[in-house]
Coordinates of C-alpha atoms in Angstrom, one line a residue:
X1 CA 0.2 0.0 0.1
X2 CA 1.3 3.2 -1.0
X3 CA 0.9 5.9 1.8
X4 CA 0.8 9.3 2.7
X5 CA 2.0 11.4 5.8
X6 CA -0.8 11.7 8.0
X7 CA -2.7 15.0 7.0
X8 CA -4.6 15.9 9.8
X9 CA -4.9 14.8 13.6
X10 CA -7.9 15.6 16.3
X11 CA -7.6 15.5 19.4
X12 CA -11.0 14.3 21.6
X13 CA -11.2 14.9 25.4
X14 CA -7.1 15.2 24.8
X15 CA -8.1 11.9 22.8
X16 CA -5.6 11.9 19.3
X17 CA -6.2 9.6 16.7
X18 CA -5.4 10.5 13.1
X19 CA -7.0 10.0 9.5
X20 CA -4.5 8.5 7.3
X21 CA -4.7 11.0 3.4
X22 CA -6.6 9.7 0.6
X23 CA -4.1 7.3 -1.4
X24 CA -4.1 4.4 -4.2
X25 CA -4.9 0.9 -2.6
X26 CA -3.0 -2.3 -3.8
X27 CA -3.3 -5.6 -3.3
X28 CA -2.4 -7.0 0.1
X29 CA -1.7 -10.1 1.6
X30 CA -3.6 -10.9 4.9
X31 CA -2.6 -9.0 7.7
X32 CA -3.8 -7.6 11.0
X33 CA -3.5 -4.1 12.8
X34 CA -3.1 -2.4 16.6
X35 CA -5.6 -0.2 15.7
X36 CA -9.1 -0.1 15.2
X37 CA -9.2 1.4 11.5
X38 CA -12.2 2.3 9.4
X39 CA -11.8 2.2 5.2
X40 CA -13.8 4.0 3.1
X41 CA -13.9 3.4 -0.7
X42 CA -14.3 5.9 -3.4
X43 CA -13.4 4.1 -6.6
X44 CA -12.2 1.5 -8.2
X45 CA -12.7 -2.7 -7.5
X46 CA -11.5 -6.0 -6.2
X47 CA -12.0 -8.4 -3.6
X48 CA -12.0 -7.6 -0.2
X49 CA -11.3 -11.0 2.2
X50 CA -12.3 -10.1 6.2
X51 CA -11.6 -13.4 8.0
X52 CA -12.0 -15.6 5.4
X53 CA -15.4 -14.2 3.9
X54 CA -15.3 -12.2 0.3
X55 CA -17.0 -8.6 0.0
X56 CA -17.3 -6.4 -3.0
X57 CA -14.5 -3.7 -2.8
X58 CA -16.0 -0.6 -4.4
X59 CA -17.5 2.4 -4.3
X60 CA -19.0 3.1 -1.5
X61 CA -17.7 -0.1 0.8
X62 CA -17.2 0.7 3.9
X63 CA -15.4 -1.7 6.2
X64 CA -14.5 -1.2 10.1
X65 CA -11.5 -3.4 10.8
X66 CA -11.3 -4.5 14.7
X67 CA -7.8 -5.6 16.4
X68 CA -7.8 -9.1 15.6
X69 CA -9.7 -9.5 12.6
X70 CA -7.6 -10.3 10.3
X71 CA -7.6 -9.1 6.8
X72 CA -6.1 -9.4 2.6
X73 CA -7.3 -6.6 0.0
X74 CA -7.0 -7.4 -3.7
X75 CA -7.4 -4.9 -6.2
X76 CA -8.6 -5.6 -10.2
X77 CA -9.3 -2.1 -11.1
X78 CA -7.1 1.1 -9.0
X79 CA -9.2 1.8 -6.0
X80 CA -8.8 5.5 -4.3
X81 CA -9.7 4.8 -0.6
X82 CA -10.0 7.3 2.7
X83 CA -8.6 5.3 5.6
X84 CA -9.2 6.5 9.5
X85 CA -7.2 4.9 12.1
X86 CA -8.8 4.5 15.7
X87 CA -6.5 4.0 19.3
X88 CA -8.5 1.7 21.5
X89 CA -8.5 4.8 23.8
X90 CA -10.5 7.1 21.6
X91 CA -13.3 4.7 20.8
X92 CA -16.2 5.2 23.0
X93 CA -16.5 2.3 25.8
X94 CA -19.5 0.9 24.6
X95 CA -18.4 1.0 20.5
X96 CA -15.6 -1.3 21.3
X97 CA -17.8 -3.3 23.7
X98 CA -20.3 -4.4 21.1
X99 CA -17.8 -4.5 18.4
X100 CA -15.7 -7.4 20.4
X101 CA -19.0 -8.9 21.4
X102 CA -19.9 -8.8 17.9
X103 CA -18.7 -11.7 15.6
X104 CA -19.9 -11.0 12.5
X105 CA -17.6 -9.0 10.2
X106 CA -18.4 -5.3 10.8
X107 CA -19.0 -3.7 6.7
X108 CA -22.0 -1.7 5.1
X109 CA -22.1 -0.2 1.7
X110 CA -23.3 3.5 1.3
X111 CA -25.5 5.4 -0.9
X112 CA -24.0 7.8 -3.5
X113 CA -26.0 10.7 -1.1
X114 CA -24.2 9.8 2.3
X115 CA -20.9 9.0 0.1
X116 CA -21.4 12.3 -1.2
X117 CA -21.5 13.9 2.3
X118 CA -18.3 12.2 3.5
X119 CA -16.4 12.9 0.5
X120 CA -17.5 16.7 0.7
X121 CA -16.2 16.2 4.7
X122 CA -12.6 14.8 3.5
X123 CA -12.4 17.6 1.2
X124 CA -13.0 20.0 3.4
X125 CA -10.5 18.4 5.6
X126 CA -8.1 18.3 2.9
X127 CA -8.4 22.3 2.5
X128 CA -7.5 22.6 6.4
X129 CA -3.8 23.7 5.7
X130 CA -4.7 26.5 3.3
X131 CA -7.2 28.2 6.2
X132 CA -6.2 29.1 8.9
X133 CA -9.1 30.7 10.7
X134 CA -11.0 27.2 9.7
X135 CA -14.1 25.9 12.4
X136 CA -11.6 22.9 13.9
X137 CA -13.9 22.0 16.6
X138 CA -16.8 22.2 13.8
X139 CA -15.2 19.6 11.7
X140 CA -13.5 17.2 14.2
X141 CA -18.1 16.9 15.8
X142 CA -18.4 16.6 12.1
X143 CA -16.5 14.2 11.8
X144 CA -16.6 12.3 15.0
X145 CA -20.1 11.6 14.4
X146 CA -19.8 10.0 10.9
X147 CA -17.1 7.9 12.3
X148 CA -19.6 6.7 15.5
X149 CA -22.7 6.3 12.7
X150 CA -20.2 4.3 10.6
X151 CA -19.4 2.1 13.2
X152 CA -23.5 1.7 14.8
X153 CA -24.6 0.8 11.4
X154 CA -21.8 -1.3 10.6
X155 CA -22.8 -3.1 14.6
X156 CA -26.8 -3.0 13.9
X157 CA -26.9 -4.2 10.2
X158 CA -24.2 -7.8 11.3
X159 CA -25.9 -8.9 14.4
X160 CA -24.0 -12.3 14.3
X161 CA -23.7 -15.6 12.2
X162 CA -26.6 -17.5 13.1
X163 CA -24.7 -20.3 11.7
X164 CA -21.1 -21.3 12.4
X165 CA -19.0 -22.3 9.7
X166 CA -15.1 -23.0 10.0
X167 CA -14.2 -19.7 8.8
X168 CA -16.8 -18.3 12.0
X169 CA -15.6 -21.0 14.1
X170 CA -11.6 -19.4 13.1
X171 CA -12.2 -16.0 14.1
X172 CA -13.5 -17.1 17.5
X173 CA -10.2 -19.1 18.1
X174 CA -8.7 -16.1 17.3
X175 CA -9.9 -14.2 19.5
X176 CA -9.4 -16.6 22.0
X177 CA -5.9 -16.6 21.5
X178 CA -5.1 -13.2 21.9
X179 CA -7.1 -12.8 25.0
X180 CA -5.3 -15.9 26.5
X181 CA -1.5 -15.8 24.9
X182 CA -0.4 -15.3 28.3
X183 CA -1.5 -18.3 29.7
X184 CA -0.5 -21.4 29.2
X185 CA -1.9 -22.5 25.7
X186 CA -1.3 -25.8 23.7
X187 CA -3.3 -26.6 20.7
X188 CA -4.3 -29.5 22.7
X189 CA -6.0 -26.5 25.4
X190 CA -7.2 -24.6 22.5
X191 CA -9.6 -27.6 20.9
X192 CA -11.2 -28.5 24.6
X193 CA -12.1 -24.7 25.1
X194 CA -13.9 -25.5 22.1
X195 CA -15.2 -28.8 22.4
X196 CA -13.2 -29.4 18.8
X197 CA -11.3 -32.2 17.6
X198 CA -7.2 -30.7 18.1
X199 CA -6.3 -31.7 14.6
X200 CA -8.9 -30.9 12.9
X201 CA -9.4 -27.2 14.9
X202 CA -5.3 -26.8 13.7
X203 CA -6.2 -27.5 10.0
X204 CA -8.8 -25.1 9.4
X205 CA -6.9 -22.4 11.3
X206 CA -4.0 -22.6 9.2
X207 CA -6.6 -23.0 6.1
X208 CA -8.0 -19.5 7.0
X209 CA -5.2 -17.9 8.4
X210 CA -1.9 -19.8 6.3
X211 CA -0.7 -20.1 10.2
X212 CA -1.3 -22.7 12.6
X213 CA -2.4 -22.6 16.7
X214 CA 0.9 -22.7 17.9
X215 CA 2.2 -20.1 15.4
X216 CA -0.4 -17.8 16.2
X217 CA 0.6 -17.6 20.2
X218 CA 3.9 -17.4 19.5
X219 CA 3.3 -14.0 17.2
X220 CA 1.0 -13.0 19.9
X221 CA 3.9 -13.3 22.4
X222 CA 6.8 -12.2 20.6
X223 CA 5.0 -8.8 19.7
X224 CA 4.0 -7.9 23.7
X225 CA 7.6 -9.3 24.6
X226 CA 9.0 -7.2 22.0
X227 CA 7.1 -4.8 23.4
X228 CA 8.1 -5.1 26.9
X229 CA 12.3 -5.4 26.2
X230 CA 10.8 -1.7 24.4
X231 CA 8.7 0.2 27.1
X232 CA 10.1 -1.7 30.4
X233 CA 13.0 -2.0 32.5
X234 CA 12.2 -5.8 33.5
X235 CA 14.6 -8.8 33.2
X236 CA 14.4 -11.1 30.6
X237 CA 13.9 -14.3 32.8
X238 CA 10.5 -12.0 33.8
X239 CA 9.3 -11.3 30.5
X240 CA 9.7 -14.6 29.4
X241 CA 7.1 -15.8 32.5
X242 CA 5.0 -12.4 31.4
X243 CA 4.2 -13.9 27.9
X244 CA 3.4 -17.0 28.2
X245 CA 7.3 -19.7 28.1
X246 CA 7.8 -22.2 30.2
X247 CA 11.2 -22.0 29.4
X248 CA 14.2 -18.8 28.7
X249 CA 16.1 -20.7 26.3
X250 CA 12.9 -21.3 23.8
X251 CA 11.5 -17.4 24.9
X252 CA 15.2 -16.6 23.7
X253 CA 15.2 -18.7 20.6
X254 CA 12.6 -17.6 19.1
X255 CA 13.4 -14.3 19.9
X256 CA 16.1 -13.9 17.6
X257 CA 14.6 -16.1 15.1
X258 CA 11.4 -13.6 14.5
X259 CA 13.8 -10.2 15.3
X260 CA 17.0 -11.2 14.4
X261 CA 18.7 -10.5 18.1
X262 CA 18.9 -11.3 21.4
X263 CA 15.8 -9.5 24.0
X264 CA 19.0 -8.2 25.6
X265 CA 20.5 -6.2 22.2
X266 CA 17.0 -5.3 21.1
X267 CA 16.6 -3.4 24.7
X268 CA 19.7 -1.6 23.7
X269 CA 18.7 -0.7 20.1
X270 CA 15.2 0.5 22.0
X271 CA 17.3 2.6 24.0
X272 CA 19.3 4.3 21.3
X273 CA 15.8 5.0 19.6
X274 CA 15.5 2.6 16.9
X275 CA 11.7 2.2 18.0
X276 CA 10.6 5.4 18.4
X277 CA 8.5 5.4 16.1
X278 CA 6.8 1.8 17.6
X279 CA 6.5 3.2 20.9
X280 CA 4.5 5.9 19.8
X281 CA 1.9 3.6 18.4
X282 CA 2.4 2.0 21.4
X283 CA 1.6 5.0 23.5
X284 CA -1.9 5.9 21.6
X285 CA -3.0 2.9 22.0
X286 CA -2.8 2.3 26.0
X287 CA -6.2 3.1 28.0

């Protein structure tokens, strides 16, 4: 994805979030985000696979991706997209609760009148650097209302799957792993929690996410470990235990394989400022 620098930062009750400038979307492999995001497509064509379900990626499509959702995008005709990135601490608590409980994908497709309304608002924001006396609070208020409307509409239009196909089960497992990776998780314990055969669970999980259950657990543990290395003075043994590892040797081996250096060298690099951009992003996500 070719993405420009953030162009407009809002402060709602001293909580900052950023709107990313309009960009041309490119095909992307499967990935997930550390923030809530809204993607508003204004032109082009393609397919959006969100949690293993396919949706059209065309004018009027709005996708709300939560922390934990995984998705990929296949562009067939140049697509123009506006993306709004929302740190979790900036979201109204009731919407966060509603979204996390909702098992369905949060999507909606806007009519032309609403598309035009949002496009006009974005154009107004784009003109901000040229107009110093622009009524910023009014613009912030309008945009916040649009964001809440999109979240509300997506949640209400997708009350949850009545049937539980494999893709939906995998999404539940993904959420469970992220909530519990600090605990002693094994394929068997996860399978027992969902009353599933472990071999069957591992097979459908890999089919839908591209990784095994164990690999997903390891990803979450190592991401958290890296964050602790950057932002705390915890000993390596403490980080190892906090992240769910049973032994320091396995933790150090996995960490070096993932990041190319040991946790101690990673921390030293962090103190030199090599990961300042990651720390700034983490700070936005603190509640």
